[in-house]
Short mmCIF file of C-alpha atoms in Angstrom, two decimals:
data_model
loop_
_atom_site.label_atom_id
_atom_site.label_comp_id
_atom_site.label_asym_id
_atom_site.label_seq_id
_atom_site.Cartn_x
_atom_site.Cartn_y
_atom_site.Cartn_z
CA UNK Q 1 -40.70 -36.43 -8.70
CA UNK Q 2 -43.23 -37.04 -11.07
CA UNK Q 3 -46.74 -35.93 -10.46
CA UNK Q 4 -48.95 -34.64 -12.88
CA UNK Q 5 -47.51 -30.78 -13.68
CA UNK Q 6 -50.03 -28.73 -15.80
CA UNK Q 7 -48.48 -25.44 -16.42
CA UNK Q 8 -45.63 -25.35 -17.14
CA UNK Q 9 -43.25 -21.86 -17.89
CA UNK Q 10 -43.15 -20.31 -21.37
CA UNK Q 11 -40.80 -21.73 -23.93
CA UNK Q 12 -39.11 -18.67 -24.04
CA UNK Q 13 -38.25 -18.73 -20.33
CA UNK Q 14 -37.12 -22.24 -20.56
CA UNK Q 15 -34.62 -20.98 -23.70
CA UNK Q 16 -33.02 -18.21 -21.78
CA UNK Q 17 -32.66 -19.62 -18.82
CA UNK Q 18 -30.55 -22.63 -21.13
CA UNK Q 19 -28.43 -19.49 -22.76
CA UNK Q 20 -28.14 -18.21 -19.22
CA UNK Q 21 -29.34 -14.84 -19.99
CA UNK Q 22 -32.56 -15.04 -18.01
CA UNK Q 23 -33.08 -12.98 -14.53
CA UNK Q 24 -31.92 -14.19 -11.17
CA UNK Q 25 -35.68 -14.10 -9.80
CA UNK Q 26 -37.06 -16.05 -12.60
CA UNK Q 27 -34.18 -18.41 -13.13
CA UNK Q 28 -34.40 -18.95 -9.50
CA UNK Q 29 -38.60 -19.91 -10.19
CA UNK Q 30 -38.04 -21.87 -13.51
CA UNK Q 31 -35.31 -24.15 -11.52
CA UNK Q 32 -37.42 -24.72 -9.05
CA UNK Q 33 -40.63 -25.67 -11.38
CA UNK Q 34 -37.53 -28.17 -13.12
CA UNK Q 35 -37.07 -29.93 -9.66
CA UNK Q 36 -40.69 -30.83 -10.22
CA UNK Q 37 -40.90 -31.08 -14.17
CA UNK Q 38 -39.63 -33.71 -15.65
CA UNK Q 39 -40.67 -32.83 -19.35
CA UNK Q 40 -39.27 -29.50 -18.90
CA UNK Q 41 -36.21 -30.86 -18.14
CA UNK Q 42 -35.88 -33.07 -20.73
CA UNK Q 43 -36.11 -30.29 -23.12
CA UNK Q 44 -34.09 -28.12 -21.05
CA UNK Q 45 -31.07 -31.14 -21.88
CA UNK Q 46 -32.15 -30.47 -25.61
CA UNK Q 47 -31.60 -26.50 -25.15
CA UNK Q 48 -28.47 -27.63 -23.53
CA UNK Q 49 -27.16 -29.61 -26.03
CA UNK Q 50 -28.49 -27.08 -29.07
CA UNK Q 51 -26.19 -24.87 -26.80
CA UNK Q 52 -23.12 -27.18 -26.77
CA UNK Q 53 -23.40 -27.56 -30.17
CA UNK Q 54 -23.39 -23.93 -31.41
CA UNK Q 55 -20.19 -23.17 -29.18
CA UNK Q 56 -18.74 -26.52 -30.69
CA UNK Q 57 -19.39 -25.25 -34.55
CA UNK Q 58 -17.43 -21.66 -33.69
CA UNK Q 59 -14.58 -21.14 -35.24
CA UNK Q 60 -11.99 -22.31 -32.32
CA UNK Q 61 -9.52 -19.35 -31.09
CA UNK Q 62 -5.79 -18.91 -30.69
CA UNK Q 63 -4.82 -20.66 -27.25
CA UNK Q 64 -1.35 -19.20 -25.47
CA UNK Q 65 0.79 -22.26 -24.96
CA UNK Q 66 1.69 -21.79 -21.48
CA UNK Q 67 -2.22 -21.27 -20.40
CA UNK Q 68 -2.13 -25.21 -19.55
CA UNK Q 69 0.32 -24.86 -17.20
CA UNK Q 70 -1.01 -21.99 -15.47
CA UNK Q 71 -4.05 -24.12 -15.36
CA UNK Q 72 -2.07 -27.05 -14.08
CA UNK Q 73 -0.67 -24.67 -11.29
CA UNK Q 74 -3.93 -23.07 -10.22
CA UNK Q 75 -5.41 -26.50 -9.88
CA UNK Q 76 -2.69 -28.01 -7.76
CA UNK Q 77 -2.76 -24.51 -5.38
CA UNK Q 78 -6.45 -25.21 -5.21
CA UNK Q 79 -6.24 -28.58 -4.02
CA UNK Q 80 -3.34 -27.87 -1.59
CA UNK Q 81 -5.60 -24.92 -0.08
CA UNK Q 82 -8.68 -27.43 0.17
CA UNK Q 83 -6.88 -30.09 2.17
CA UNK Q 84 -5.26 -27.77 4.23
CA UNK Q 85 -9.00 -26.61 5.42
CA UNK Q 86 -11.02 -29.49 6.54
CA UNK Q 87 -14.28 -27.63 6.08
CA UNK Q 88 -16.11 -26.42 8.98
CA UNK Q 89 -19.71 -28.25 9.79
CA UNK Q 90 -22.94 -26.18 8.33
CA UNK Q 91 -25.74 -26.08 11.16
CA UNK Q 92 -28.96 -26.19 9.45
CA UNK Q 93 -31.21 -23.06 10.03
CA UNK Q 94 -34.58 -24.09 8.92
CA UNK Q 95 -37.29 -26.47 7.55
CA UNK Q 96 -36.00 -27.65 4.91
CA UNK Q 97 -37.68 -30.65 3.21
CA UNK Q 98 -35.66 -32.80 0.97
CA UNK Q 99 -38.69 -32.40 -1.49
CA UNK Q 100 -37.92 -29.32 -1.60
CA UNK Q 101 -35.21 -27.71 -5.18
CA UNK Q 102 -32.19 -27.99 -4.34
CA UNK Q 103 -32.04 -24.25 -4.95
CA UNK Q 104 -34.73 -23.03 -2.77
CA UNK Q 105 -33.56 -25.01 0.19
CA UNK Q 106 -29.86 -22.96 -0.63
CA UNK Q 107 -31.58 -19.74 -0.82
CA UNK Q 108 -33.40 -20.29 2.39
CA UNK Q 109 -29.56 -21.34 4.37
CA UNK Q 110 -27.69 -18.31 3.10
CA UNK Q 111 -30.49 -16.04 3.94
CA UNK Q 112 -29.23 -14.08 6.89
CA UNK Q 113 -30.76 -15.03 10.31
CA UNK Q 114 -31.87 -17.41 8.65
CA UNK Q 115 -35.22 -17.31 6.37
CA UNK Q 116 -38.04 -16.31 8.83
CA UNK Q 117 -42.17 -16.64 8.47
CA UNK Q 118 -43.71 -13.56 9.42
CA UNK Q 119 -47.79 -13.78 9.78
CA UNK Q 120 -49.57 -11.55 6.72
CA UNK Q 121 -53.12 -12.94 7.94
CA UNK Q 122 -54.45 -15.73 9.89
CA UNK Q 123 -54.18 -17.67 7.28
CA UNK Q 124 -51.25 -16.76 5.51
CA UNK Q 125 -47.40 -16.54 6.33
CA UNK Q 126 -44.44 -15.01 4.60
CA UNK Q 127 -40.79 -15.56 4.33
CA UNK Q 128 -38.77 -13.27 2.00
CA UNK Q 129 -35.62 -15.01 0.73
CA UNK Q 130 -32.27 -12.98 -0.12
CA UNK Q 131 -31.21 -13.35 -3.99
CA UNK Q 132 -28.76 -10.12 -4.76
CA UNK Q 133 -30.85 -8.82 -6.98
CA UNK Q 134 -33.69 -5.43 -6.57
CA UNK Q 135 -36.20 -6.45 -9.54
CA UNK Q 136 -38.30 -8.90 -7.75
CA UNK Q 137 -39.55 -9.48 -4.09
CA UNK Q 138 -38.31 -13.42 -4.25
CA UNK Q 139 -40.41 -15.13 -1.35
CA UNK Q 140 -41.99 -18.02 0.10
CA UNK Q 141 -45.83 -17.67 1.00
CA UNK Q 142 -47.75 -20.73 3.24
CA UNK Q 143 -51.41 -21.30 3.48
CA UNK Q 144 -52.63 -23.38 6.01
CA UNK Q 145 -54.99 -26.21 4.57
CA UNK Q 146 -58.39 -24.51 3.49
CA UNK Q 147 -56.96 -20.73 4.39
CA UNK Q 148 -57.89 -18.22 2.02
CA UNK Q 149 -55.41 -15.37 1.01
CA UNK Q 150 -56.79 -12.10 -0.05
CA UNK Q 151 -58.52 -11.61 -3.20
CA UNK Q 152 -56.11 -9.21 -5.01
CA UNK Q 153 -54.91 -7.79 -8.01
CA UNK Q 154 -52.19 -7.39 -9.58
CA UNK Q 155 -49.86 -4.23 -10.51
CA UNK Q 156 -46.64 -5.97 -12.08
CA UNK Q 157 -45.97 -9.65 -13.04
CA UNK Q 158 -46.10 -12.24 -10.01
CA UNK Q 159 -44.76 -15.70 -11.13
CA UNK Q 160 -45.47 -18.54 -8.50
CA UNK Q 161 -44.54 -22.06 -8.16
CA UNK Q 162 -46.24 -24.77 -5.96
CA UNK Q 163 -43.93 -26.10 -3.83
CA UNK Q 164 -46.02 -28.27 -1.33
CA UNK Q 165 -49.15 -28.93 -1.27
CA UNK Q 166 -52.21 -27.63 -3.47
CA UNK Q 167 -53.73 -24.23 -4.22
CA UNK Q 168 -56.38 -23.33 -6.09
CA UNK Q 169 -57.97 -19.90 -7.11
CA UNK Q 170 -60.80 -19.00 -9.70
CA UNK Q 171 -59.26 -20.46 -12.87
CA UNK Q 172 -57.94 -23.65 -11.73
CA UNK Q 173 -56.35 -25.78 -9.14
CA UNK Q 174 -52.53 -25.91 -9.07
CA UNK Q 175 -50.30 -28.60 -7.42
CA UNK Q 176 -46.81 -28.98 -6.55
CA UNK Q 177 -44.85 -28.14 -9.37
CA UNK Q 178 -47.17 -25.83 -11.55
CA UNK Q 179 -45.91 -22.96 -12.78
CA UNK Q 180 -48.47 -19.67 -12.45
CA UNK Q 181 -48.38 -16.35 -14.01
CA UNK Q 182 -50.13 -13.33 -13.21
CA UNK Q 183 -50.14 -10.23 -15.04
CA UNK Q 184 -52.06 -7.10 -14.32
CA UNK Q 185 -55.56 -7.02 -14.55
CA UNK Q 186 -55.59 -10.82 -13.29
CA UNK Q 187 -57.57 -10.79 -10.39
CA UNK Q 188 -57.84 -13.76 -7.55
CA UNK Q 189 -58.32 -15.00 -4.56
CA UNK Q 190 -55.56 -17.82 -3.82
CA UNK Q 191 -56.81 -20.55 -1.19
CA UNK Q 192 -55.01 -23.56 0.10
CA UNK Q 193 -55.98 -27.08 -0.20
CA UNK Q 194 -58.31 -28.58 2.09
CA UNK Q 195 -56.18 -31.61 2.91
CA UNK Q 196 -52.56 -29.63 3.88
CA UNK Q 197 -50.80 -26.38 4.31
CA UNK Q 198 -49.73 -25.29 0.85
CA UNK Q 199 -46.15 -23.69 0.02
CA UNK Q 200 -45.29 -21.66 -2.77
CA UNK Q 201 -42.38 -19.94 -3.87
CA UNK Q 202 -42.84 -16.39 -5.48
CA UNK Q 203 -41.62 -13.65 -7.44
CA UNK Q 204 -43.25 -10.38 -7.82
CA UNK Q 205 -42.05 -7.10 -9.44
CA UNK Q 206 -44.61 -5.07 -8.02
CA UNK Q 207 -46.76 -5.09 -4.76
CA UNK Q 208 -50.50 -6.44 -5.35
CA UNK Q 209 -53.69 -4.36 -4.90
CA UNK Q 210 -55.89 -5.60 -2.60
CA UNK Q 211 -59.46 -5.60 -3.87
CA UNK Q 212 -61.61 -5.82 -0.71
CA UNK Q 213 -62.65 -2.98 0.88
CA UNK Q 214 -60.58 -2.48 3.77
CA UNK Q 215 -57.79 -3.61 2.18
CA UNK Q 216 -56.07 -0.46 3.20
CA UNK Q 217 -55.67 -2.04 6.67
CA UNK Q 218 -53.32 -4.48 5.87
CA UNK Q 219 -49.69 -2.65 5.20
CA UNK Q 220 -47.71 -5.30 4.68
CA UNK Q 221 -49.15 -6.21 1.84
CA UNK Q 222 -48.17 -2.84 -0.02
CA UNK Q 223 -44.96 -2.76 -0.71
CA UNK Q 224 -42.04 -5.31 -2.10
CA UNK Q 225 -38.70 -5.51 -0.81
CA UNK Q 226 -36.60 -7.09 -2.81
CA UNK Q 227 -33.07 -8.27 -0.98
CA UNK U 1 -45.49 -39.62 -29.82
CA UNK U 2 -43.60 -38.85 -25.97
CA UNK U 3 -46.93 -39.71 -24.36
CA UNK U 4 -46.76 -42.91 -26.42
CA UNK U 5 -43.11 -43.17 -24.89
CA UNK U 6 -44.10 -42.70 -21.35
CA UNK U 7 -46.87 -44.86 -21.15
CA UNK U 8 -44.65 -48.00 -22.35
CA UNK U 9 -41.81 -46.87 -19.84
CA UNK U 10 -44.07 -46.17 -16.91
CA UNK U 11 -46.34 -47.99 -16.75
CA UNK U 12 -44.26 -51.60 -16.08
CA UNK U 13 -42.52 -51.70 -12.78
CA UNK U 14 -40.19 -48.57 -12.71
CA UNK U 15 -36.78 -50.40 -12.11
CA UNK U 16 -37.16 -53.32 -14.72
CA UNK U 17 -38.08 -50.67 -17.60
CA UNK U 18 -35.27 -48.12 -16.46
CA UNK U 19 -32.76 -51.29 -17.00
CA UNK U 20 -34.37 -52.41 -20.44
CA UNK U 21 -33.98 -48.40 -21.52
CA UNK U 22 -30.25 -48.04 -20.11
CA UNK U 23 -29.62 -51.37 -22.09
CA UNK U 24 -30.95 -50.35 -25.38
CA UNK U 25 -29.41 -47.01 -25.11
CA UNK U 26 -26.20 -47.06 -27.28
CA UNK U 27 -23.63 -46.09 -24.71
CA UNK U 28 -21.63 -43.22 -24.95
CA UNK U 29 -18.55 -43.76 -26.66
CA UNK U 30 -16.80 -40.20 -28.16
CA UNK U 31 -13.31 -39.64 -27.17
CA UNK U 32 -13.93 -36.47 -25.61
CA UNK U 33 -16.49 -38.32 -23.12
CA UNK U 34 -14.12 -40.87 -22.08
CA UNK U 35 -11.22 -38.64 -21.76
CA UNK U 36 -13.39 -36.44 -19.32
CA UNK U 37 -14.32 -39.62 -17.62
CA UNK U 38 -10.93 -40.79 -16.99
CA UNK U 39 -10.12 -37.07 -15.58
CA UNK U 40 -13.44 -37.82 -13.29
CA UNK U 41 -11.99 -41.37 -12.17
CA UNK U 42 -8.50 -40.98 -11.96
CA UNK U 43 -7.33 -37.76 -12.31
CA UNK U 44 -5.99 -38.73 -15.41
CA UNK U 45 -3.32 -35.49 -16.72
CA UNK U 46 -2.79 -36.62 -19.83
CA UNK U 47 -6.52 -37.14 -20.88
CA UNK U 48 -6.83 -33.13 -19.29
CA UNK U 49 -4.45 -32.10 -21.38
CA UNK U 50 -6.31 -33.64 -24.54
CA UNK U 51 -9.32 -32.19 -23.14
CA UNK U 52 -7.44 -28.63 -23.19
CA UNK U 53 -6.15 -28.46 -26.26
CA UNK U 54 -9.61 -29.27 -27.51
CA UNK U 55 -11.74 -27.27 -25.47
CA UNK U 56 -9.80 -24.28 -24.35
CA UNK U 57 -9.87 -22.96 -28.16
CA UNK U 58 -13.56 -23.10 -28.30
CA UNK U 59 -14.03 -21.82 -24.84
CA UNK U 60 -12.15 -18.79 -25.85
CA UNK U 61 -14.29 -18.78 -29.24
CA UNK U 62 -16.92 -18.85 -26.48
CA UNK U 63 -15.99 -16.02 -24.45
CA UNK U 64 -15.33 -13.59 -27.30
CA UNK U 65 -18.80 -13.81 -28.99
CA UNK U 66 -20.19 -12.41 -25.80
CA UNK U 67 -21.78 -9.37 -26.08
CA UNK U 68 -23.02 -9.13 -22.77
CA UNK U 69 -23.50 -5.82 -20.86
CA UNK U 70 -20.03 -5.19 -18.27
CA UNK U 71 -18.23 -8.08 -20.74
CA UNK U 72 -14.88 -7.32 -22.08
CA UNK U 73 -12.08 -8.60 -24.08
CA UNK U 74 -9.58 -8.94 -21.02
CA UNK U 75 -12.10 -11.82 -19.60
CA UNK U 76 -12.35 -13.93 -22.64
CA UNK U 77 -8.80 -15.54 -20.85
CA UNK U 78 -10.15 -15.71 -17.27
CA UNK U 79 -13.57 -18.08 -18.41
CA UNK U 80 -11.22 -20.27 -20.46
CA UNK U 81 -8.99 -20.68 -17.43
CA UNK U 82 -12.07 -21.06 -14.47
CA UNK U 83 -13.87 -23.47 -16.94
CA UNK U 84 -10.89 -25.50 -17.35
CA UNK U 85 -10.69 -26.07 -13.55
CA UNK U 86 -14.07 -26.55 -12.96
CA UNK U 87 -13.86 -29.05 -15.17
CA UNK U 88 -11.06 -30.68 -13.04
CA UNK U 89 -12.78 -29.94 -10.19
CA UNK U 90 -16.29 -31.41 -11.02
CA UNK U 91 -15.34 -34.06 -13.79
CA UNK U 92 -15.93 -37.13 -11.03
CA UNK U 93 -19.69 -35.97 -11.04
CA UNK U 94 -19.91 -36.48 -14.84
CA UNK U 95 -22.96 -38.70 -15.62
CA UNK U 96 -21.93 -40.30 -19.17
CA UNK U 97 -25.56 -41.20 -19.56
CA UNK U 98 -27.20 -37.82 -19.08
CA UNK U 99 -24.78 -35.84 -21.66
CA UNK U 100 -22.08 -35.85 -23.59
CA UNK U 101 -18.48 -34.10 -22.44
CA UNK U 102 -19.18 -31.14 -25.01
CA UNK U 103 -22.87 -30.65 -23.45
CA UNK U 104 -21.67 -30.67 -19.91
CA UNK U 105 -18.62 -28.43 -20.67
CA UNK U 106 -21.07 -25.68 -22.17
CA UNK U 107 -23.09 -25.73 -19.10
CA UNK U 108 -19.96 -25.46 -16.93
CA UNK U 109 -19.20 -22.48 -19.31
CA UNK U 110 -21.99 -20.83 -19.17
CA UNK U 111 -22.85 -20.74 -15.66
CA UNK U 112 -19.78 -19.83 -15.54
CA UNK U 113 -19.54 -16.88 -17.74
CA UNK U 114 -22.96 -15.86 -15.68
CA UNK U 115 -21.14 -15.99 -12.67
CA UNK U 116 -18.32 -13.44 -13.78
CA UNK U 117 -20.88 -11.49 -14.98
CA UNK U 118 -22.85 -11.59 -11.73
CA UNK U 119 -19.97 -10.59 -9.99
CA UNK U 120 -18.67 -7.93 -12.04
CA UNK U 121 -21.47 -5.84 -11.88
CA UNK U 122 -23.23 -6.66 -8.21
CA UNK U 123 -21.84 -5.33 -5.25
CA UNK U 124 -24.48 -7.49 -3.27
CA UNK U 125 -22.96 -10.63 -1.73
CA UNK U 126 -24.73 -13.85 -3.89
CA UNK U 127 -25.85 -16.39 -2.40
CA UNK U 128 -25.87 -19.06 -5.66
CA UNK U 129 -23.91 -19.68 -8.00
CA UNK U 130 -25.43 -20.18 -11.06
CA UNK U 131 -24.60 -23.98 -10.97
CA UNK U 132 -26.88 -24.21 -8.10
CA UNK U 133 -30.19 -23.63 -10.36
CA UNK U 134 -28.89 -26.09 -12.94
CA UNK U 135 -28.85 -29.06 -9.83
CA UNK U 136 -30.64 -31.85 -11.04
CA UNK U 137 -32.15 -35.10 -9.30
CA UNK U 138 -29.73 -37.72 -8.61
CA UNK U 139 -31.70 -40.22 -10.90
CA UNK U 140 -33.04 -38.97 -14.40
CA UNK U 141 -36.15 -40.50 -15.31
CA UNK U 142 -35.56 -43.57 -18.01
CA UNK U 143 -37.97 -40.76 -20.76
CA UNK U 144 -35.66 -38.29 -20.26
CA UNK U 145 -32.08 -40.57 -20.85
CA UNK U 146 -34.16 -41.82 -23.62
CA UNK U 147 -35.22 -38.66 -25.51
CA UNK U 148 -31.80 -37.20 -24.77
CA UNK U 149 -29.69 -40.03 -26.62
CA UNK U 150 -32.14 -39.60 -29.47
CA UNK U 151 -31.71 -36.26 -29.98
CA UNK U 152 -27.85 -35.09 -30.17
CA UNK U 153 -27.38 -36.57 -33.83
CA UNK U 154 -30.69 -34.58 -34.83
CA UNK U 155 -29.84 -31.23 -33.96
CA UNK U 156 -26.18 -31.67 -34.50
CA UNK U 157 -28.32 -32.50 -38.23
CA UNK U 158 -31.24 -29.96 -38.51
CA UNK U 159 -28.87 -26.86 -37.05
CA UNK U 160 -26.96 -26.76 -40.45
CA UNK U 161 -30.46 -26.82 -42.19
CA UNK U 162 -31.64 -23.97 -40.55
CA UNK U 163 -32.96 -20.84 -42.44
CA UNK U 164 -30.66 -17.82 -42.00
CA UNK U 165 -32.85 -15.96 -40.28
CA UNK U 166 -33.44 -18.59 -37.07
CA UNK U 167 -29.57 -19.65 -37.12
CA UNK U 168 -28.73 -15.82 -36.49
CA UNK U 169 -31.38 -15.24 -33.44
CA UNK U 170 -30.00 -18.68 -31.94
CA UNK U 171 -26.53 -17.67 -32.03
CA UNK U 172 -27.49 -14.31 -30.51
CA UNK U 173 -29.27 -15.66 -28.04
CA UNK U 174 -26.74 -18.81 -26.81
CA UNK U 175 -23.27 -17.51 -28.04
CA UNK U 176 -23.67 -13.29 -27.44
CA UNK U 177 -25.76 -13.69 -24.58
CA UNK U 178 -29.00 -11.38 -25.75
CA UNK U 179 -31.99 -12.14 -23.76
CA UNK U 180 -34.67 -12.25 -26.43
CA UNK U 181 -35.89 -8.88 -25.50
CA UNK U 182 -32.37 -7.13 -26.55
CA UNK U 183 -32.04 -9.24 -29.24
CA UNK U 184 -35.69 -8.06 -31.14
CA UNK U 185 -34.24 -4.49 -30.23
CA UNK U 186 -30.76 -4.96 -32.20
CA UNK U 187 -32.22 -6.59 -35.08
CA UNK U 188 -35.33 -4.16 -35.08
CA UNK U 189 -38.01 -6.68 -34.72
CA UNK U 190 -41.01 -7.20 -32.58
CA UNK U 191 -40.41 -8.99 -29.79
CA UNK U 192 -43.48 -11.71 -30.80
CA UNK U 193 -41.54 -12.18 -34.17
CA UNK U 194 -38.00 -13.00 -32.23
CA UNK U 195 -39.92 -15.95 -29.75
CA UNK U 196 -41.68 -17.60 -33.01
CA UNK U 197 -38.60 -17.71 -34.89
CA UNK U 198 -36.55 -19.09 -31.79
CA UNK U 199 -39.82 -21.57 -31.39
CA UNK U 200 -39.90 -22.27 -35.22
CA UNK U 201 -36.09 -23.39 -35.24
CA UNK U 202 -36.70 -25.95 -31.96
CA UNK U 203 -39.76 -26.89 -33.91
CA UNK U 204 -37.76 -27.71 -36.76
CA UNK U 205 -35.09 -29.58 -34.46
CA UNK U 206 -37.40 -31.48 -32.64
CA UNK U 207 -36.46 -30.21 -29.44
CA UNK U 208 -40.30 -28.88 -28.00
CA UNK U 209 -42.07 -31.93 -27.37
CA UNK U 210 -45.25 -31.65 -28.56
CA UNK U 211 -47.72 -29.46 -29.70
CA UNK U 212 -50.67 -30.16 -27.60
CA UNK U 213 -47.67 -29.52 -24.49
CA UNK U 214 -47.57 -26.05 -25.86
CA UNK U 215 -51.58 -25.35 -25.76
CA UNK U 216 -51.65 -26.38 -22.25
CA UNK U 217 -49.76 -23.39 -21.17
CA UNK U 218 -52.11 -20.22 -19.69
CA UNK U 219 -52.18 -17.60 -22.00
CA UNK U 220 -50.07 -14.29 -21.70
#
């Protein structure tokens, strides 16, 4: 995968999610933006390796003797277990396009029912993803080529990646890959590219705030449920 | 100097520079990587057991400078022991060109350690394990190989060099496990002044790319 990818997420993000101490949502966003990023990810094998190297220079810790052998044991009982049960076969529930992270297309199997669109406007489908944690609504949004979401604002911190497709809004125009964050107080109208349907995986802390008129109207849009 | 990098690996066919780069590359040749290779390729016990006795101490090490939320003493035994078979368990998917055994045994450890964590203190099923978001491509890109042989000797270098002040956020940050947010709350700094320090010391290491990568990012 290497198109051109011009946002990218903040160092910092890229750190923690190398010391593992970033959130589930976001480390779910950043390693999808990797799939895409192959600059990030060579860095992200630098963080790794600064990482491997501070554990290496710690001062190394008593060891009980007999730990290899319980080691040893486990692994043999784990391997007995294994080929004792020939895996059942997986049935695949949805669309699931090899372009997609590996992670998303995970997220979207062990989401119960399997993950499911449901229509927001005519132009715009959802399809909320399970990830065990409450912070952040984690979910897929599609625009169909051209469609225009609904200009909006925003009341926490929405972080999106382009997964397919192209998207653009008032700043810029973002393609698969790009990393976007929106704060409050960052107003726009999302709108998908003319040539193809546009998917984008998303994580939002707080619902948006509509900014048209009869915004009111459309429910859906005002609330998150994180799952 | 990376742009400079890419454009002389990219822009000849793909598959003839990716051979000239693998070539070059000096190959990987410490004795904890080919032990872990031999444990990926035929289950070799012996080379395990050298593996244990060199890891298992620093895993532990590992374990006990956590100072994450839910983390206690009692579990500093139980990474050791899951790392340890993971490492069994995943050691024919070692890719001796990407890392080296100590880098690839950190990241078993610490998605591991996540993973305890995770499950410690959710009562929500999971559906990932934390391995899952660390799934790479099957192929790295020749840039990436590159820029990742180059830079294990320099950090391994420019880590001992570091001021004080940068060393002590780093090893709060990889070895306790304090997001940056906690950590500028423990050591009573502003949050701003705990990212440009972290920032300063991969400066220093050569680990950000470039500059001008860093301008390109929106503004927060």
């Amino acid at each position: 995968m290497s198109n051109q990818i011009n946002f990218h997420p903040d160092r910092s993000m890229l750190v923690e999610f190398s010391a593992g101490t970033l959130e589930t949502a976001l480390t779910i966003c950043v390693s999808a933006h990797l799939h895409f990023c192959d600059q990030c990810r060579s860095e992200l094998l630098s963080l790794d390796q600064l990482g491997s190297q501070l554990m290496s220079d710690a001062k190394p810790s008593d060891i009980d003797e007999s730990l290899l052998d319980t080691v040893m044991a486990k692994i043999d009982e784990a391997e007995l277990a294994q080929v004792n049960s020939k895996g059942s076969a997986r049935v695949p529930v949805n669309e699931k396009p090899s372009s997609f992270p590996f992670s998303v297309n995970k997220l979207i199997e062990s989401t119960e029912h399997s993950a499911t669109w449901s229509r927001l406007n005519s132009s715009l489908d959802i399809a909320r993803l399970k990830t065990g944690q409450d912070k952040f609504e984690v979910a897929l949004h599609r625009l169909c080529a051209g469609g225009k979401a609904p200009k909006h604002d925003h009341q926490g911190i929405e972080y999106t990646v382009v997964l397919k497709g192209s998207l653009s809004d008032e700043r810029s125009v973002y393609s698969e890959g790009d990393f976007l964050v929106r704060q409050p107080g960052d107003i726009h109208q999302p709108m998908g590219g003319q040539n193809s349907e546009c998917i984008c995986l998303s994580a939002l802390s707080a619902p948006i705030k509509l900014t048209s008129p009869l915004g009111f109207l459309m429910k859906p849009w005002l609330q998150i449920r994180p799952m | 100097m990376l742009r400079k990098i890419i454009d002389t690996v990219d822009k000849p066919s793909q598959s003839t520079a990716k051979v000239a780069v693998l070539n070059t590359a000096e190959k990987r040749s410490d004795e904890w990587s080919l032990l872990l290779i031999a444990v990926g390729e035929t289950r070799d016990r012996q080379a395990f057991a050298k593996l244990f006795k060199h890891f298992a101490p620093l895993l532990k090490s590992f374990s006990e400078a956590s100072r994450h939320q839910g983390w206690y003493p009692g579990l500093s035994e139980d990474l050791v022991q899951e790392v340890m078979i993971k490492v069994w368990q995943k050691a024919a998917g070692y890719n001796a060109e990407k890392a080296s055994a100590t880098t690839w045994i950190y990241t078993v450890a610490r998605n591991c350690r996540i993973d305890m964590l995770r499950r410690k203190s959710n009562t929500q099923h999971l559906p990932l394990e934390n391995e899952d978001y660390w799934h790479e491509p099957d192929e790295e890109t020749p840039v990436t190989l590159l820029r990742q042989k180059r830079n294990g000797d320099k950090i391994q270098e420019s880590l001992a060099k570091l001021p004080k002040e940068q060393d002590e956020i780093l090893r709060k940050v990889y070895l306790e496990g304090k997001s940056h947010a906690e950590a500028s709350q423990e050591l009573g700094l502003p949050l701003g002044t705990v990212k440009s320090r972290v920032r300063l010391a991969l400066q220093k290491m050569q680990i950000l790319v470039s500059p001008e990568f860093q301008e390109e990012l929106p503004h927060e």
